[in-house]
Amino acid sequence: MYETSKELGSRSEFDERVIEFADFEPDIRLEEWAEKYWVGELVVGPIFWAPIDFLSPVHTVGKGRTNLTLIRPTIMQTDAATPYAGFDRRESPTRNPAASIHFEPAAYGITGVGTYVCTFSVESGAPVTLNASGYAASGTVVGAGPRSVNGKQTVSLTLKNLPAYGGWAAIEQTAGDSWAWYTTRISYPPLVFEQVG
């Protein structure tokens, strides 16, 4: 995988790059949020405008049982300009590479059920298929299934009505070449208000 510096995923290419997460193509548009969720149906407890937590190669453990699991990375570079974990299914044909997080809302002071979005920021130089999955205990997982990623994109999963003891979200590579994972943001869904008038 790392024979040429031109190939995405090569150590020398990633070490020097600074990634702007605002450049990542979101997989869910504002209009789609408005179709999926209305403020009246969300049970989110107190409103926080900032993300609840970010897990990354340099921040692998959050509060309580909130943590990161990386399965079969080919490299995890924590001293790069933007830390990343690189994956390549071709290097791991017997086990699909994956990035997953476990989230425990109670550890952040959230005592009731809530709806949370887990957004994985990933990058690939060629099409890669990632299967998104999750577990929301008595709640539901929205957005599970295969996704095709090419370039800088996000893959989002919503854990709807997740109990305070938590659940998990994951992306698993099922086809394609090398790709990189940078961070997973855990947040409330954006508030979408209907325009009056």
PDB file of C-alpha atoms in Angstrom:
ATOM      1  CA  MET A   1       0.000   0.000   0.000  1.00  0.00           C
ATOM      2  CA  TYR A   2       2.770   2.471   0.793  1.00  0.00           C
ATOM      3  CA  GLU A   3       5.107   1.938  -2.142  1.00  0.00           C
ATOM      4  CA  THR A   4       4.508   5.285  -3.840  1.00  0.00           C
ATOM      5  CA  SER A   5       3.948   8.699  -2.333  1.00  0.00           C
ATOM      6  CA  LYS A   6       1.227   9.416  -4.905  1.00  0.00           C
ATOM      7  CA  GLU A   7      -1.139   6.754  -3.607  1.00  0.00           C
ATOM      8  CA  LEU A   8      -3.682   8.023  -1.098  1.00  0.00           C
ATOM      9  CA  GLY A   9      -2.804   6.460   2.184  1.00  0.00           C
ATOM     10  CA  SER A  10       0.927   6.646   1.778  1.00  0.00           C
ATOM     11  CA  ARG A  11       2.592   7.834   4.922  1.00  0.00           C
ATOM     12  CA  SER A  12       4.475  10.765   3.389  1.00  0.00           C
ATOM     13  CA  GLU A  13       1.342  12.210   1.757  1.00  0.00           C
ATOM     14  CA  PHE A  14      -0.718  12.219   4.947  1.00  0.00           C
ATOM     15  CA  ASP A  15       1.967  13.345   7.378  1.00  0.00           C
ATOM     16  CA  GLU A  16       2.242  16.847   5.932  1.00  0.00           C
ATOM     17  CA  ARG A  17      -1.396  17.561   5.093  1.00  0.00           C
ATOM     18  CA  VAL A  18      -3.661  19.700   7.229  1.00  0.00           C
ATOM     19  CA  ILE A  19      -7.284  18.670   6.781  1.00  0.00           C
ATOM     20  CA  GLU A  20     -10.112  21.199   6.970  1.00  0.00           C
ATOM     21  CA  PHE A  21     -13.179  19.268   8.117  1.00  0.00           C
ATOM     22  CA  ALA A  22     -15.453  21.950   6.654  1.00  0.00           C
ATOM     23  CA  ASP A  23     -14.285  20.697   3.221  1.00  0.00           C
ATOM     24  CA  PHE A  24     -15.847  17.253   3.756  1.00  0.00           C
ATOM     25  CA  GLU A  25     -18.959  16.611   1.690  1.00  0.00           C
ATOM     26  CA  PRO A  26     -21.850  15.974   4.128  1.00  0.00           C
ATOM     27  CA  ASP A  27     -23.908  12.879   3.442  1.00  0.00           C
ATOM     28  CA  ILE A  28     -27.105  14.444   4.848  1.00  0.00           C
ATOM     29  CA  ARG A  29     -28.308  17.817   3.558  1.00  0.00           C
ATOM     30  CA  LEU A  30     -30.327  20.306   5.633  1.00  0.00           C
ATOM     31  CA  GLU A  31     -33.418  19.542   3.558  1.00  0.00           C
ATOM     32  CA  GLU A  32     -33.084  15.856   4.410  1.00  0.00           C
ATOM     33  CA  TRP A  33     -32.857  16.651   8.123  1.00  0.00           C
ATOM     34  CA  ALA A  34     -36.064  18.662   7.796  1.00  0.00           C
ATOM     35  CA  GLU A  35     -37.790  15.661   6.193  1.00  0.00           C
ATOM     36  CA  LYS A  36     -36.549  13.227   8.849  1.00  0.00           C
ATOM     37  CA  TYR A  37     -36.862  15.132  12.103  1.00  0.00           C
ATOM     38  CA  TRP A  38     -39.013  17.889  13.476  1.00  0.00           C
ATOM     39  CA  VAL A  39     -38.195  19.650  16.720  1.00  0.00           C
ATOM     40  CA  GLY A  40     -41.395  18.377  18.325  1.00  0.00           C
ATOM     41  CA  GLU A  41     -40.484  14.708  17.851  1.00  0.00           C
ATOM     42  CA  LEU A  42     -36.923  14.919  19.176  1.00  0.00           C
ATOM     43  CA  VAL A  43     -36.276  14.131  22.806  1.00  0.00           C
ATOM     44  CA  VAL A  44     -32.880  15.707  23.296  1.00  0.00           C
ATOM     45  CA  GLY A  45     -32.886  17.046  26.820  1.00  0.00           C
ATOM     46  CA  PRO A  46     -30.871  20.231  27.186  1.00  0.00           C
ATOM     47  CA  ILE A  47     -29.876  21.872  23.904  1.00  0.00           C
ATOM     48  CA  PHE A  48     -26.161  21.959  23.258  1.00  0.00           C
ATOM     49  CA  TRP A  49     -24.950  23.822  20.162  1.00  0.00           C
ATOM     50  CA  ALA A  50     -21.495  22.275  20.222  1.00  0.00           C
ATOM     51  CA  PRO A  51     -20.778  18.582  19.569  1.00  0.00           C
ATOM     52  CA  ILE A  52     -20.929  16.303  22.598  1.00  0.00           C
ATOM     53  CA  ASP A  53     -17.541  14.734  21.799  1.00  0.00           C
ATOM     54  CA  PHE A  54     -15.041  14.053  18.999  1.00  0.00           C
ATOM     55  CA  LEU A  55     -13.174  10.769  18.892  1.00  0.00           C
ATOM     56  CA  SER A  56      -9.996  10.653  16.800  1.00  0.00           C
ATOM     57  CA  PRO A  57      -6.614   8.906  16.649  1.00  0.00           C
ATOM     58  CA  VAL A  58      -5.389  11.265  19.394  1.00  0.00           C
ATOM     59  CA  HIS A  59      -8.612  11.229  21.463  1.00  0.00           C
ATOM     60  CA  THR A  60      -9.661   7.571  21.606  1.00  0.00           C
ATOM     61  CA  VAL A  61     -11.557   7.588  24.903  1.00  0.00           C
ATOM     62  CA  GLY A  62     -14.372   9.929  25.911  1.00  0.00           C
ATOM     63  CA  LYS A  63     -16.278  10.003  29.187  1.00  0.00           C
ATOM     64  CA  GLY A  64     -17.467   6.795  30.824  1.00  0.00           C
ATOM     65  CA  ARG A  65     -17.570   3.952  28.318  1.00  0.00           C
ATOM     66  CA  THR A  66     -17.398   6.259  25.278  1.00  0.00           C
ATOM     67  CA  ASN A  67     -14.519   4.950  23.204  1.00  0.00           C
ATOM     68  CA  LEU A  68     -13.100   4.138  19.795  1.00  0.00           C
ATOM     69  CA  THR A  69     -12.395   0.753  18.212  1.00  0.00           C
ATOM     70  CA  LEU A  70     -10.304   0.427  15.044  1.00  0.00           C
ATOM     71  CA  ILE A  71     -10.309  -2.960  13.317  1.00  0.00           C
ATOM     72  CA  ARG A  72      -7.423  -3.854  10.997  1.00  0.00           C
ATOM     73  CA  PRO A  73      -5.968  -0.401  10.276  1.00  0.00           C
ATOM     74  CA  THR A  74      -2.901  -0.520   8.056  1.00  0.00           C
ATOM     75  CA  ILE A  75      -1.493   2.566   9.790  1.00  0.00           C
ATOM     76  CA  MET A  76      -2.456   4.919  12.613  1.00  0.00           C
ATOM     77  CA  GLN A  77      -0.438   8.113  12.400  1.00  0.00           C
ATOM     78  CA  THR A  78      -0.888  10.304  15.487  1.00  0.00           C
ATOM     79  CA  ASP A  79       1.932  12.766  14.739  1.00  0.00           C
ATOM     80  CA  ALA A  80       0.702  13.734  11.251  1.00  0.00           C
ATOM     81  CA  ALA A  81      -0.439  17.326  10.699  1.00  0.00           C
ATOM     82  CA  THR A  82      -3.981  15.874  10.897  1.00  0.00           C
ATOM     83  CA  PRO A  83      -3.877  12.515  12.717  1.00  0.00           C
ATOM     84  CA  TYR A  84      -5.545   9.636  10.856  1.00  0.00           C
ATOM     85  CA  ALA A  85      -5.994   5.894  10.651  1.00  0.00           C
ATOM     86  CA  GLY A  86      -5.496   4.328   7.226  1.00  0.00           C
ATOM     87  CA  PHE A  87      -7.348   1.206   6.088  1.00  0.00           C
ATOM     88  CA  ASP A  88      -7.128  -1.029   3.029  1.00  0.00           C
ATOM     89  CA  ARG A  89      -9.264  -4.139   2.580  1.00  0.00           C
ATOM     90  CA  ARG A  90      -6.707  -5.516   0.120  1.00  0.00           C
ATOM     91  CA  GLU A  91      -4.253  -5.738   3.037  1.00  0.00           C
ATOM     92  CA  SER A  92      -6.831  -7.479   5.243  1.00  0.00           C
ATOM     93  CA  PRO A  93      -8.845  -9.895   3.072  1.00  0.00           C
ATOM     94  CA  THR A  94      -9.843 -12.164   5.975  1.00  0.00           C
ATOM     95  CA  ARG A  95     -11.403  -9.387   8.105  1.00  0.00           C
ATOM     96  CA  ASN A  96     -13.052  -6.198   6.890  1.00  0.00           C
ATOM     97  CA  PRO A  97     -11.420  -3.022   8.259  1.00  0.00           C
ATOM     98  CA  ALA A  98     -13.704  -0.880  10.414  1.00  0.00           C
ATOM     99  CA  ALA A  99     -13.932   2.156  12.671  1.00  0.00           C
ATOM    100  CA  SER A 100     -16.530   2.140  15.436  1.00  0.00           C
ATOM    101  CA  ILE A 101     -17.458   4.111  18.498  1.00  0.00           C
ATOM    102  CA  HIS A 102     -19.385   3.296  21.637  1.00  0.00           C
ATOM    103  CA  PHE A 103     -21.269   6.242  23.171  1.00  0.00           C
ATOM    104  CA  GLU A 104     -22.546   6.440  26.757  1.00  0.00           C
ATOM    105  CA  PRO A 105     -24.783   9.550  27.142  1.00  0.00           C
ATOM    106  CA  ALA A 106     -25.054   9.116  30.943  1.00  0.00           C
ATOM    107  CA  ALA A 107     -21.336   9.830  31.300  1.00  0.00           C
ATOM    108  CA  TYR A 108     -21.996  13.301  29.828  1.00  0.00           C
ATOM    109  CA  GLY A 109     -24.784  14.007  32.335  1.00  0.00           C
ATOM    110  CA  ILE A 110     -27.628  12.989  30.005  1.00  0.00           C
ATOM    111  CA  THR A 111     -30.122  10.925  31.986  1.00  0.00           C
ATOM    112  CA  GLY A 112     -33.020  10.373  29.563  1.00  0.00           C
ATOM    113  CA  VAL A 113     -33.392   9.011  26.058  1.00  0.00           C
ATOM    114  CA  GLY A 114     -32.059  11.189  23.253  1.00  0.00           C
ATOM    115  CA  THR A 115     -31.301  11.296  19.560  1.00  0.00           C
ATOM    116  CA  TYR A 116     -27.648  11.536  18.531  1.00  0.00           C
ATOM    117  CA  VAL A 117     -25.794  11.731  15.233  1.00  0.00           C
ATOM    118  CA  CYS A 118     -22.453   9.961  14.836  1.00  0.00           C
ATOM    119  CA  THR A 119     -20.577  11.501  11.890  1.00  0.00           C
ATOM    120  CA  PHE A 120     -17.477   9.745  10.553  1.00  0.00           C
ATOM    121  CA  SER A 121     -15.101  11.953   8.486  1.00  0.00           C
ATOM    122  CA  VAL A 122     -13.380   9.777   5.885  1.00  0.00           C
ATOM    123  CA  GLU A 123     -11.360  10.200   2.700  1.00  0.00           C
ATOM    124  CA  SER A 124     -10.545   7.944  -0.225  1.00  0.00           C
ATOM    125  CA  GLY A 125      -8.722   8.430  -3.513  1.00  0.00           C
ATOM    126  CA  ALA A 126     -10.992   5.991  -5.362  1.00  0.00           C
ATOM    127  CA  PRO A 127     -14.489   4.615  -4.693  1.00  0.00           C
ATOM    128  CA  VAL A 128     -14.747   2.662  -1.456  1.00  0.00           C
ATOM    129  CA  THR A 129     -17.847   0.908  -0.119  1.00  0.00           C
ATOM    130  CA  LEU A 130     -18.462   1.304   3.600  1.00  0.00           C
ATOM    131  CA  ASN A 131     -21.312  -0.408   5.423  1.00  0.00           C
ATOM    132  CA  ALA A 132     -22.751   1.785   8.183  1.00  0.00           C
ATOM    133  CA  SER A 133     -24.326   0.014  11.154  1.00  0.00           C
ATOM    134  CA  GLY A 134     -25.226   0.688  14.755  1.00  0.00           C
ATOM    135  CA  TYR A 135     -27.081  -0.346  17.881  1.00  0.00           C
ATOM    136  CA  ALA A 136     -29.491   1.913  19.765  1.00  0.00           C
ATOM    137  CA  ALA A 137     -30.866  -0.564  22.373  1.00  0.00           C
ATOM    138  CA  SER A 138     -34.630   0.162  22.595  1.00  0.00           C
ATOM    139  CA  GLY A 139     -34.269   3.006  20.079  1.00  0.00           C
ATOM    140  CA  THR A 140     -33.676   2.824  16.333  1.00  0.00           C
ATOM    141  CA  VAL A 141     -30.728   3.287  14.006  1.00  0.00           C
ATOM    142  CA  VAL A 142     -31.313   5.606  11.043  1.00  0.00           C
ATOM    143  CA  GLY A 143     -28.959   5.629   8.055  1.00  0.00           C
ATOM    144  CA  ALA A 144     -27.591   2.087   8.246  1.00  0.00           C
ATOM    145  CA  GLY A 145     -26.527   0.366   5.042  1.00  0.00           C
ATOM    146  CA  PRO A 146     -23.892   0.554   2.318  1.00  0.00           C
ATOM    147  CA  ARG A 147     -22.362   3.892   1.277  1.00  0.00           C
ATOM    148  CA  SER A 148     -20.053   4.682  -1.605  1.00  0.00           C
ATOM    149  CA  VAL A 149     -17.317   7.136  -0.612  1.00  0.00           C
ATOM    150  CA  ASN A 150     -14.957   8.928  -2.972  1.00  0.00           C
ATOM    151  CA  GLY A 151     -12.947  11.956  -1.841  1.00  0.00           C
ATOM    152  CA  LYS A 152     -13.550  13.776   1.446  1.00  0.00           C
ATOM    153  CA  GLN A 153     -16.975  12.804   2.759  1.00  0.00           C
ATOM    154  CA  THR A 154     -18.904  12.160   5.920  1.00  0.00           C
ATOM    155  CA  VAL A 155     -20.861   9.047   6.810  1.00  0.00           C
ATOM    156  CA  SER A 156     -23.582   9.724   9.390  1.00  0.00           C
ATOM    157  CA  LEU A 157     -25.649   7.377  11.525  1.00  0.00           C
ATOM    158  CA  THR A 158     -28.437   8.525  13.810  1.00  0.00           C
ATOM    159  CA  LEU A 159     -29.116   6.724  17.078  1.00  0.00           C
ATOM    160  CA  LYS A 160     -32.740   7.733  17.675  1.00  0.00           C
ATOM    161  CA  ASN A 161     -34.232   7.468  21.170  1.00  0.00           C
ATOM    162  CA  LEU A 162     -30.997   6.040  22.548  1.00  0.00           C
ATOM    163  CA  PRO A 163     -31.167   5.231  26.289  1.00  0.00           C
ATOM    164  CA  ALA A 164     -28.660   6.915  28.597  1.00  0.00           C
ATOM    165  CA  TYR A 165     -26.623   3.713  28.955  1.00  0.00           C
ATOM    166  CA  GLY A 166     -25.681   3.986  25.290  1.00  0.00           C
ATOM    167  CA  GLY A 167     -25.126   2.229  22.013  1.00  0.00           C
ATOM    168  CA  TRP A 168     -22.661   2.148  19.139  1.00  0.00           C
ATOM    169  CA  ALA A 169     -22.096   3.220  15.527  1.00  0.00           C
ATOM    170  CA  ALA A 170     -19.643   1.790  12.995  1.00  0.00           C
ATOM    171  CA  ILE A 171     -18.431   1.888   9.411  1.00  0.00           C
ATOM    172  CA  GLU A 172     -16.934  -1.247   7.862  1.00  0.00           C
ATOM    173  CA  GLN A 173     -15.182  -1.459   4.498  1.00  0.00           C
ATOM    174  CA  THR A 174     -16.707  -4.095   2.200  1.00  0.00           C
ATOM    175  CA  ALA A 175     -15.083  -3.149  -1.135  1.00  0.00           C
ATOM    176  CA  GLY A 176     -12.559  -0.791  -2.691  1.00  0.00           C
ATOM    177  CA  ASP A 177      -9.013   0.348  -2.070  1.00  0.00           C
ATOM    178  CA  SER A 178      -7.396   2.417   0.671  1.00  0.00           C
ATOM    179  CA  TRP A 179      -9.192   5.050   2.752  1.00  0.00           C
ATOM    180  CA  ALA A 180      -8.537   7.180   5.811  1.00  0.00           C
ATOM    181  CA  TRP A 181     -10.632   7.911   8.894  1.00  0.00           C
ATOM    182  CA  TYR A 182      -9.976  11.175  10.750  1.00  0.00           C
ATOM    183  CA  THR A 183     -12.651  11.688  13.370  1.00  0.00           C
ATOM    184  CA  THR A 184     -16.129  10.757  14.565  1.00  0.00           C
ATOM    185  CA  ARG A 185     -18.282  13.578  15.907  1.00  0.00           C
ATOM    186  CA  ILE A 186     -21.085  12.768  18.346  1.00  0.00           C
ATOM    187  CA  SER A 187     -23.761  15.467  18.409  1.00  0.00           C
ATOM    188  CA  TYR A 188     -27.454  16.201  18.581  1.00  0.00           C
ATOM    189  CA  PRO A 189     -29.231  16.461  15.218  1.00  0.00           C
ATOM    190  CA  PRO A 190     -29.363  20.016  13.884  1.00  0.00           C
ATOM    191  CA  LEU A 191     -32.495  21.881  14.834  1.00  0.00           C
ATOM    192  CA  VAL A 192     -34.654  22.578  11.800  1.00  0.00           C
ATOM    193  CA  PHE A 193     -37.466  25.051  12.255  1.00  0.00           C
ATOM    194  CA  GLU A 194     -40.319  25.419   9.787  1.00  0.00           C
ATOM    195  CA  GLN A 195     -40.396  28.847   8.229  1.00  0.00           C
ATOM    196  CA  VAL A 196     -43.585  30.689   9.101  1.00  0.00           C
ATOM    197  CA  GLY A 197     -45.151  33.127   6.660  1.00  0.00           C
TER     198      GLY A 197
END
